[in-house]
Amino acid sequence: MDFDLVVKNGQIVTASEILPLGLEIGVKGGKISCIGTSLPTTPATKVIDAEGAYITPGGIDSHVHLAQANSPTGDDWETGSRSAIAGGTTTIIAFASQERHEESLMPVLQDYHAKSRAQSYCDYGFHFILTNPTKHILQEELPILAEEEGITSVKLYMTYEPMKVNDRELLEIMLACRKLGMTTMIHAENSDMIALIIEGLEANGNTEPFFHSIARPRIAEDEASYRAISLAELVDAPILIVHMSSETAMGHVRKAQTRLLPVHAETCPHYLFLLSEEIKGKPHDHFSGAKHVCSPPLRHHAEDLEALWRGIANGTFTVFSSDHAPSKYDHPGGKKLGIVDGIPRFAKIPNGVPGVETRMSLLFSQTEACLSPDEARLGLPRFVQLTSTNAAKMYGLGGVKGSIAPGYDADLVIWHPGNKGECVISQNMLHHGVDYTPFEGMKMRNWPRYTVLRGQIVWDKDGGGVLGEMKYGEYLKRGKGQVVVGKTGGRAHGMLENERRYWMQ
């Protein structure tokens, strides 16, 4: 067989094991054709010598905000996807967002297709943010999105006045998604708790950026997470609670999982590496803490970070995403919207931090590839699960993305051997369109040497950087999501056997 690409002399990592050094990957027509030894090459075959380095599946970042109307200074598809491949991510799933007044999702979808078409360096798909879940949308439009457009996930907010849905709407959406095999993602914070605290902080003149972390306490996430799990249990619906930051909330998920409920969890780099101290800003610029304003907020104590690392290692978290939700800092329409008549107003600061490019390296640097077994936070197969394989399964890309095996897309990250990939994160090395990184100055123990998308080298750190073309990224029509944790069909606490049959339609 004539291969288009052969990757040799590397150590392949999958979600279940680390394969022996020396196996080669043969790629034909953008797919992995075989894994073997001494694969034949021709003068037309591109050969990559991994030099003993680890090879992992291309990253799937399943929580990315690009070109949204409510973030006009953030990344567009060109800059966001370029940043993704430079950091080892070959697939992103971003959000098409319905606004409250919109009574159909179809114009929103067409607008988002227009923004992304021929504008992406990597492969991509869409989630839909629902804010006005009418019966027409749930009964008529969601089936079209799932079956014809391959959009098989929605995101719901329990907070933010322009976007939040109430408990009844959550239940109705969960039921509709359950019938269609769609994944329901939930931003879980108690909106009324937050509103009450913000009013009190503002009345007392406490409006500096740091008070954002006071306004959204852990208990607001804890309560809403428990409520989201209870609602999902009532209607037997799989859910994913996104960007979790609280140990107690994570504990609710863990307890649900031990009961085999289909409850999945996601966390993000900023909740593993950063604390609320960052929001206080620099001595010469207190407002610079606005760079670290996100929701849920950064937490106060090192113990909070350690708790989440336990969830990373023990399987509580299903996916590790960036929640790349950027706004420029030094821009009147970006983070500095939080300065009103010269006075800092934390409630006006756009939420979110950039991170699509740094996500993979931040986590890889904590694995056994870079640290001794005693120091490593997680194993390499667990790294692959969190950054690629589980997202592929949950979001309907199983069998296509997320693994290194024959028949899968040839999406690969080839790391540097040994310590040759060490670097320090700085804004000037990154490829996003934002003017800062919250991880400035952090030392990485490795960085992707090559990123390969469907058999094409799109990133070569030591040989030109971004090599891919903006039009190479393809829109992905996704299938039904899989339940990765637990199972459907269980009965809720205290219910009779088959009790739901009396009221579920």
PDB file of C-alpha atoms in Angstrom, residues 62-249:
ATOM      1  CA  SER A  62     -15.943  20.919  23.087  1.00  0.00           C
ATOM      2  CA  HIS A  63     -16.538  24.273  24.782  1.00  0.00           C
ATOM      3  CA  VAL A  64     -15.402  27.216  22.660  1.00  0.00           C
ATOM      4  CA  HIS A  65     -17.066  30.601  22.107  1.00  0.00           C
ATOM      5  CA  LEU A  66     -16.229  32.203  18.750  1.00  0.00           C
ATOM      6  CA  ALA A  67     -17.771  35.082  16.805  1.00  0.00           C
ATOM      7  CA  GLN A  68     -20.689  35.520  19.193  1.00  0.00           C
ATOM      8  CA  ALA A  69     -22.620  38.772  19.036  1.00  0.00           C
ATOM      9  CA  ASN A  70     -22.287  39.248  22.804  1.00  0.00           C
ATOM     10  CA  SER A  71     -18.478  39.137  22.543  1.00  0.00           C
ATOM     11  CA  PRO A  72     -17.645  41.495  19.675  1.00  0.00           C
ATOM     12  CA  THR A  73     -13.973  41.901  20.621  1.00  0.00           C
ATOM     13  CA  GLY A  74     -13.311  38.188  21.026  1.00  0.00           C
ATOM     14  CA  ASP A  75     -11.887  35.674  18.600  1.00  0.00           C
ATOM     15  CA  ASP A  76     -13.502  35.039  15.256  1.00  0.00           C
ATOM     16  CA  TRP A  77     -13.287  31.708  13.477  1.00  0.00           C
ATOM     17  CA  GLU A  78      -9.994  32.514  11.783  1.00  0.00           C
ATOM     18  CA  THR A  79      -8.076  33.522  14.893  1.00  0.00           C
ATOM     19  CA  GLY A  80      -9.732  31.042  17.250  1.00  0.00           C
ATOM     20  CA  SER A  81      -9.206  28.006  15.023  1.00  0.00           C
ATOM     21  CA  ARG A  82      -5.642  29.069  14.195  1.00  0.00           C
ATOM     22  CA  SER A  83      -4.959  29.221  17.922  1.00  0.00           C
ATOM     23  CA  ALA A  84      -6.511  25.771  18.335  1.00  0.00           C
ATOM     24  CA  ILE A  85      -4.191  23.950  15.926  1.00  0.00           C
ATOM     25  CA  ALA A  86      -1.128  25.715  17.349  1.00  0.00           C
ATOM     26  CA  GLY A  87      -2.030  24.147  20.685  1.00  0.00           C
ATOM     27  CA  GLY A  88      -2.775  20.620  19.441  1.00  0.00           C
ATOM     28  CA  THR A  89      -6.562  20.894  19.072  1.00  0.00           C
ATOM     29  CA  THR A  90      -7.902  19.584  15.759  1.00  0.00           C
ATOM     30  CA  THR A  91     -11.649  19.830  16.462  1.00  0.00           C
ATOM     31  CA  ILE A  92     -13.626  22.536  18.207  1.00  0.00           C
ATOM     32  CA  ILE A  93     -17.336  22.691  18.990  1.00  0.00           C
ATOM     33  CA  ALA A  94     -18.561  26.272  19.339  1.00  0.00           C
ATOM     34  CA  PHE A  95     -21.877  27.895  20.178  1.00  0.00           C
ATOM     35  CA  ALA A  96     -24.604  29.236  17.943  1.00  0.00           C
ATOM     36  CA  SER A  97     -26.585  31.377  20.360  1.00  0.00           C
ATOM     37  CA  GLN A  98     -30.298  32.120  20.259  1.00  0.00           C
ATOM     38  CA  GLU A  99     -31.382  35.443  21.728  1.00  0.00           C
ATOM     39  CA  ARG A 100     -34.519  35.711  23.832  1.00  0.00           C
ATOM     40  CA  HIS A 101     -36.609  37.497  21.213  1.00  0.00           C
ATOM     41  CA  GLU A 102     -35.830  34.984  18.446  1.00  0.00           C
ATOM     42  CA  GLU A 103     -38.635  32.509  17.781  1.00  0.00           C
ATOM     43  CA  SER A 104     -36.769  30.293  15.310  1.00  0.00           C
ATOM     44  CA  LEU A 105     -33.304  28.763  15.404  1.00  0.00           C
ATOM     45  CA  MET A 106     -32.917  28.532  11.646  1.00  0.00           C
ATOM     46  CA  PRO A 107     -31.870  32.142  10.928  1.00  0.00           C
ATOM     47  CA  VAL A 108     -29.391  31.890  13.808  1.00  0.00           C
ATOM     48  CA  LEU A 109     -27.968  28.709  12.320  1.00  0.00           C
ATOM     49  CA  GLN A 110     -27.580  30.186   8.858  1.00  0.00           C
ATOM     50  CA  ASP A 111     -25.868  33.249  10.266  1.00  0.00           C
ATOM     51  CA  TYR A 112     -23.409  31.088  12.211  1.00  0.00           C
ATOM     52  CA  HIS A 113     -22.691  28.930   9.178  1.00  0.00           C
ATOM     53  CA  ALA A 114     -21.929  32.122   7.239  1.00  0.00           C
ATOM     54  CA  LYS A 115     -19.483  33.272   9.929  1.00  0.00           C
ATOM     55  CA  SER A 116     -17.595  29.960  10.006  1.00  0.00           C
ATOM     56  CA  ARG A 117     -17.733  28.657   6.429  1.00  0.00           C
ATOM     57  CA  ALA A 118     -14.222  28.558   4.900  1.00  0.00           C
ATOM     58  CA  GLN A 119     -12.946  30.427   7.963  1.00  0.00           C
ATOM     59  CA  SER A 120     -11.570  27.573  10.094  1.00  0.00           C
ATOM     60  CA  TYR A 121      -8.123  26.023  10.327  1.00  0.00           C
ATOM     61  CA  CYS A 122      -9.514  22.995  12.179  1.00  0.00           C
ATOM     62  CA  ASP A 123     -12.608  20.805  11.935  1.00  0.00           C
ATOM     63  CA  TYR A 124     -15.614  22.098  13.826  1.00  0.00           C
ATOM     64  CA  GLY A 125     -19.197  21.636  14.902  1.00  0.00           C
ATOM     65  CA  PHE A 126     -21.893  23.626  16.671  1.00  0.00           C
ATOM     66  CA  HIS A 127     -23.804  23.446  19.922  1.00  0.00           C
ATOM     67  CA  PHE A 128     -26.990  25.509  20.212  1.00  0.00           C
ATOM     68  CA  ILE A 129     -27.627  27.827  23.155  1.00  0.00           C
ATOM     69  CA  LEU A 130     -31.381  27.858  23.828  1.00  0.00           C
ATOM     70  CA  THR A 131     -32.921  30.880  25.549  1.00  0.00           C
ATOM     71  CA  ASN A 132     -36.470  30.819  24.158  1.00  0.00           C
ATOM     72  CA  PRO A 133     -37.499  27.143  24.010  1.00  0.00           C
ATOM     73  CA  THR A 134     -40.921  27.376  22.362  1.00  0.00           C
ATOM     74  CA  LYS A 135     -42.943  24.271  21.559  1.00  0.00           C
ATOM     75  CA  HIS A 136     -42.271  24.863  17.865  1.00  0.00           C
ATOM     76  CA  ILE A 137     -38.530  24.846  18.477  1.00  0.00           C
ATOM     77  CA  LEU A 138     -38.573  21.773  20.699  1.00  0.00           C
ATOM     78  CA  GLN A 139     -40.978  19.727  18.556  1.00  0.00           C
ATOM     79  CA  GLU A 140     -40.200  20.913  15.035  1.00  0.00           C
ATOM     80  CA  GLU A 141     -36.764  22.503  14.856  1.00  0.00           C
ATOM     81  CA  LEU A 142     -34.637  20.403  17.208  1.00  0.00           C
ATOM     82  CA  PRO A 143     -35.307  17.245  15.134  1.00  0.00           C
ATOM     83  CA  ILE A 144     -34.149  19.097  12.007  1.00  0.00           C
ATOM     84  CA  LEU A 145     -30.983  20.263  13.758  1.00  0.00           C
ATOM     85  CA  ALA A 146     -30.208  16.751  14.944  1.00  0.00           C
ATOM     86  CA  GLU A 147     -31.104  14.777  11.845  1.00  0.00           C
ATOM     87  CA  GLU A 148     -30.214  17.139   9.002  1.00  0.00           C
ATOM     88  CA  GLU A 149     -27.591  19.479  10.452  1.00  0.00           C
ATOM     89  CA  GLY A 150     -25.840  17.069  12.787  1.00  0.00           C
ATOM     90  CA  ILE A 151     -26.180  19.422  15.749  1.00  0.00           C
ATOM     91  CA  THR A 152     -26.776  17.027  18.619  1.00  0.00           C
ATOM     92  CA  SER A 153     -26.147  19.145  21.708  1.00  0.00           C
ATOM     93  CA  VAL A 154     -27.653  22.185  23.384  1.00  0.00           C
ATOM     94  CA  LYS A 155     -26.479  24.429  26.189  1.00  0.00           C
ATOM     95  CA  LEU A 156     -28.744  25.927  28.835  1.00  0.00           C
ATOM     96  CA  TYR A 157     -28.097  28.653  31.394  1.00  0.00           C
ATOM     97  CA  MET A 158     -29.504  28.686  34.916  1.00  0.00           C
ATOM     98  CA  THR A 159     -28.135  32.227  35.345  1.00  0.00           C
ATOM     99  CA  TYR A 160     -27.620  35.451  33.314  1.00  0.00           C
ATOM    100  CA  GLU A 161     -30.894  37.338  32.893  1.00  0.00           C
ATOM    101  CA  PRO A 162     -30.830  37.547  29.072  1.00  0.00           C
ATOM    102  CA  MET A 163     -30.194  33.824  28.738  1.00  0.00           C
ATOM    103  CA  LYS A 164     -31.431  31.833  31.733  1.00  0.00           C
ATOM    104  CA  VAL A 165     -34.238  29.308  31.541  1.00  0.00           C
ATOM    105  CA  ASN A 166     -36.421  28.285  34.471  1.00  0.00           C
ATOM    106  CA  ASP A 167     -36.797  24.795  35.921  1.00  0.00           C
ATOM    107  CA  ARG A 168     -39.887  23.956  33.884  1.00  0.00           C
ATOM    108  CA  GLU A 169     -38.092  24.950  30.695  1.00  0.00           C
ATOM    109  CA  LEU A 170     -35.061  22.898  31.717  1.00  0.00           C
ATOM    110  CA  LEU A 171     -37.290  19.851  32.110  1.00  0.00           C
ATOM    111  CA  GLU A 172     -39.023  20.359  28.780  1.00  0.00           C
ATOM    112  CA  ILE A 173     -35.718  20.769  26.952  1.00  0.00           C
ATOM    113  CA  MET A 174     -34.230  17.709  28.655  1.00  0.00           C
ATOM    114  CA  LEU A 175     -37.220  15.622  27.587  1.00  0.00           C
ATOM    115  CA  ALA A 176     -36.983  16.825  23.997  1.00  0.00           C
ATOM    116  CA  CYS A 177     -33.233  16.174  23.860  1.00  0.00           C
ATOM    117  CA  ARG A 178     -33.634  12.745  25.452  1.00  0.00           C
ATOM    118  CA  LYS A 179     -35.982  11.666  22.658  1.00  0.00           C
ATOM    119  CA  LEU A 180     -33.510  12.819  19.992  1.00  0.00           C
ATOM    120  CA  GLY A 181     -30.342  11.466  21.564  1.00  0.00           C
ATOM    121  CA  MET A 182     -28.994  14.990  22.082  1.00  0.00           C
ATOM    122  CA  THR A 183     -26.598  16.001  24.838  1.00  0.00           C
ATOM    123  CA  THR A 184     -27.873  18.644  27.293  1.00  0.00           C
ATOM    124  CA  MET A 185     -25.172  20.955  28.677  1.00  0.00           C
ATOM    125  CA  ILE A 186     -25.979  23.093  31.713  1.00  0.00           C
ATOM    126  CA  HIS A 187     -24.338  26.177  33.209  1.00  0.00           C
ATOM    127  CA  ALA A 188     -25.313  25.681  36.846  1.00  0.00           C
ATOM    128  CA  GLU A 189     -25.350  28.716  39.149  1.00  0.00           C
ATOM    129  CA  ASN A 190     -28.209  30.016  41.279  1.00  0.00           C
ATOM    130  CA  SER A 191     -29.279  33.240  39.591  1.00  0.00           C
ATOM    131  CA  ASP A 192     -31.255  34.698  42.505  1.00  0.00           C
ATOM    132  CA  MET A 193     -28.410  34.213  44.993  1.00  0.00           C
ATOM    133  CA  ILE A 194     -26.058  36.031  42.637  1.00  0.00           C
ATOM    134  CA  ALA A 195     -28.494  38.892  41.952  1.00  0.00           C
ATOM    135  CA  LEU A 196     -29.030  39.453  45.681  1.00  0.00           C
ATOM    136  CA  ILE A 197     -25.295  39.589  46.417  1.00  0.00           C
ATOM    137  CA  ILE A 198     -24.554  41.902  43.489  1.00  0.00           C
ATOM    138  CA  GLU A 199     -27.184  44.368  44.690  1.00  0.00           C
ATOM    139  CA  GLY A 200     -25.630  44.373  48.151  1.00  0.00           C
ATOM    140  CA  LEU A 201     -22.074  44.760  46.878  1.00  0.00           C
ATOM    141  CA  GLU A 202     -23.036  47.684  44.664  1.00  0.00           C
ATOM    142  CA  ALA A 203     -25.009  49.361  47.432  1.00  0.00           C
ATOM    143  CA  ASN A 204     -21.893  49.178  49.632  1.00  0.00           C
ATOM    144  CA  GLY A 205     -19.617  50.527  46.913  1.00  0.00           C
ATOM    145  CA  ASN A 206     -17.779  47.230  46.431  1.00  0.00           C
ATOM    146  CA  THR A 207     -17.475  47.232  42.636  1.00  0.00           C
ATOM    147  CA  GLU A 208     -13.783  46.474  41.911  1.00  0.00           C
ATOM    148  CA  PRO A 209     -13.153  43.424  39.670  1.00  0.00           C
ATOM    149  CA  PHE A 210     -12.237  41.238  42.678  1.00  0.00           C
ATOM    150  CA  PHE A 211     -15.799  41.424  43.972  1.00  0.00           C
ATOM    151  CA  HIS A 212     -16.886  39.327  40.995  1.00  0.00           C
ATOM    152  CA  SER A 213     -15.499  36.329  42.910  1.00  0.00           C
ATOM    153  CA  ILE A 214     -17.523  37.379  45.970  1.00  0.00           C
ATOM    154  CA  ALA A 215     -20.713  37.821  43.944  1.00  0.00           C
ATOM    155  CA  ARG A 216     -20.808  34.218  42.733  1.00  0.00           C
ATOM    156  CA  PRO A 217     -19.953  32.047  45.778  1.00  0.00           C
ATOM    157  CA  ARG A 218     -19.430  28.320  45.621  1.00  0.00           C
ATOM    158  CA  ILE A 219     -22.796  27.713  47.258  1.00  0.00           C
ATOM    159  CA  ALA A 220     -24.530  29.216  44.196  1.00  0.00           C
ATOM    160  CA  GLU A 221     -22.866  26.573  42.033  1.00  0.00           C
ATOM    161  CA  ASP A 222     -23.458  23.845  44.620  1.00  0.00           C
ATOM    162  CA  GLU A 223     -27.206  24.439  44.832  1.00  0.00           C
ATOM    163  CA  ALA A 224     -27.744  24.772  41.103  1.00  0.00           C
ATOM    164  CA  SER A 225     -25.696  21.666  40.330  1.00  0.00           C
ATOM    165  CA  TYR A 226     -27.729  19.611  42.789  1.00  0.00           C
ATOM    166  CA  ARG A 227     -30.943  21.021  41.302  1.00  0.00           C
ATOM    167  CA  ALA A 228     -29.836  20.269  37.733  1.00  0.00           C
ATOM    168  CA  ILE A 229     -29.033  16.686  38.696  1.00  0.00           C
ATOM    169  CA  SER A 230     -32.416  16.296  40.416  1.00  0.00           C
ATOM    170  CA  LEU A 231     -34.293  17.631  37.391  1.00  0.00           C
ATOM    171  CA  ALA A 232     -32.364  15.309  35.081  1.00  0.00           C
ATOM    172  CA  GLU A 233     -33.034  12.345  37.351  1.00  0.00           C
ATOM    173  CA  LEU A 234     -36.761  13.078  37.317  1.00  0.00           C
ATOM    174  CA  VAL A 235     -36.950  12.786  33.516  1.00  0.00           C
ATOM    175  CA  ASP A 236     -34.150  10.210  33.111  1.00  0.00           C
ATOM    176  CA  ALA A 237     -32.077  12.532  30.909  1.00  0.00           C
ATOM    177  CA  PRO A 238     -28.293  12.507  30.413  1.00  0.00           C
ATOM    178  CA  ILE A 239     -26.691  15.851  31.221  1.00  0.00           C
ATOM    179  CA  LEU A 240     -23.284  17.495  31.294  1.00  0.00           C
ATOM    180  CA  ILE A 241     -22.632  20.199  33.892  1.00  0.00           C
ATOM    181  CA  VAL A 242     -20.116  22.517  32.299  1.00  0.00           C
ATOM    182  CA  HIS A 243     -17.078  24.377  33.717  1.00  0.00           C
ATOM    183  CA  MET A 244     -17.378  23.090  37.279  1.00  0.00           C
ATOM    184  CA  SER A 245     -15.265  24.839  39.906  1.00  0.00           C
ATOM    185  CA  SER A 246     -16.613  23.703  43.293  1.00  0.00           C
ATOM    186  CA  GLU A 247     -15.690  20.642  45.328  1.00  0.00           C
ATOM    187  CA  THR A 248     -19.202  20.340  46.757  1.00  0.00           C
ATOM    188  CA  ALA A 249     -20.812  20.585  43.325  1.00  0.00           C
TER     189      ALA A 249
END
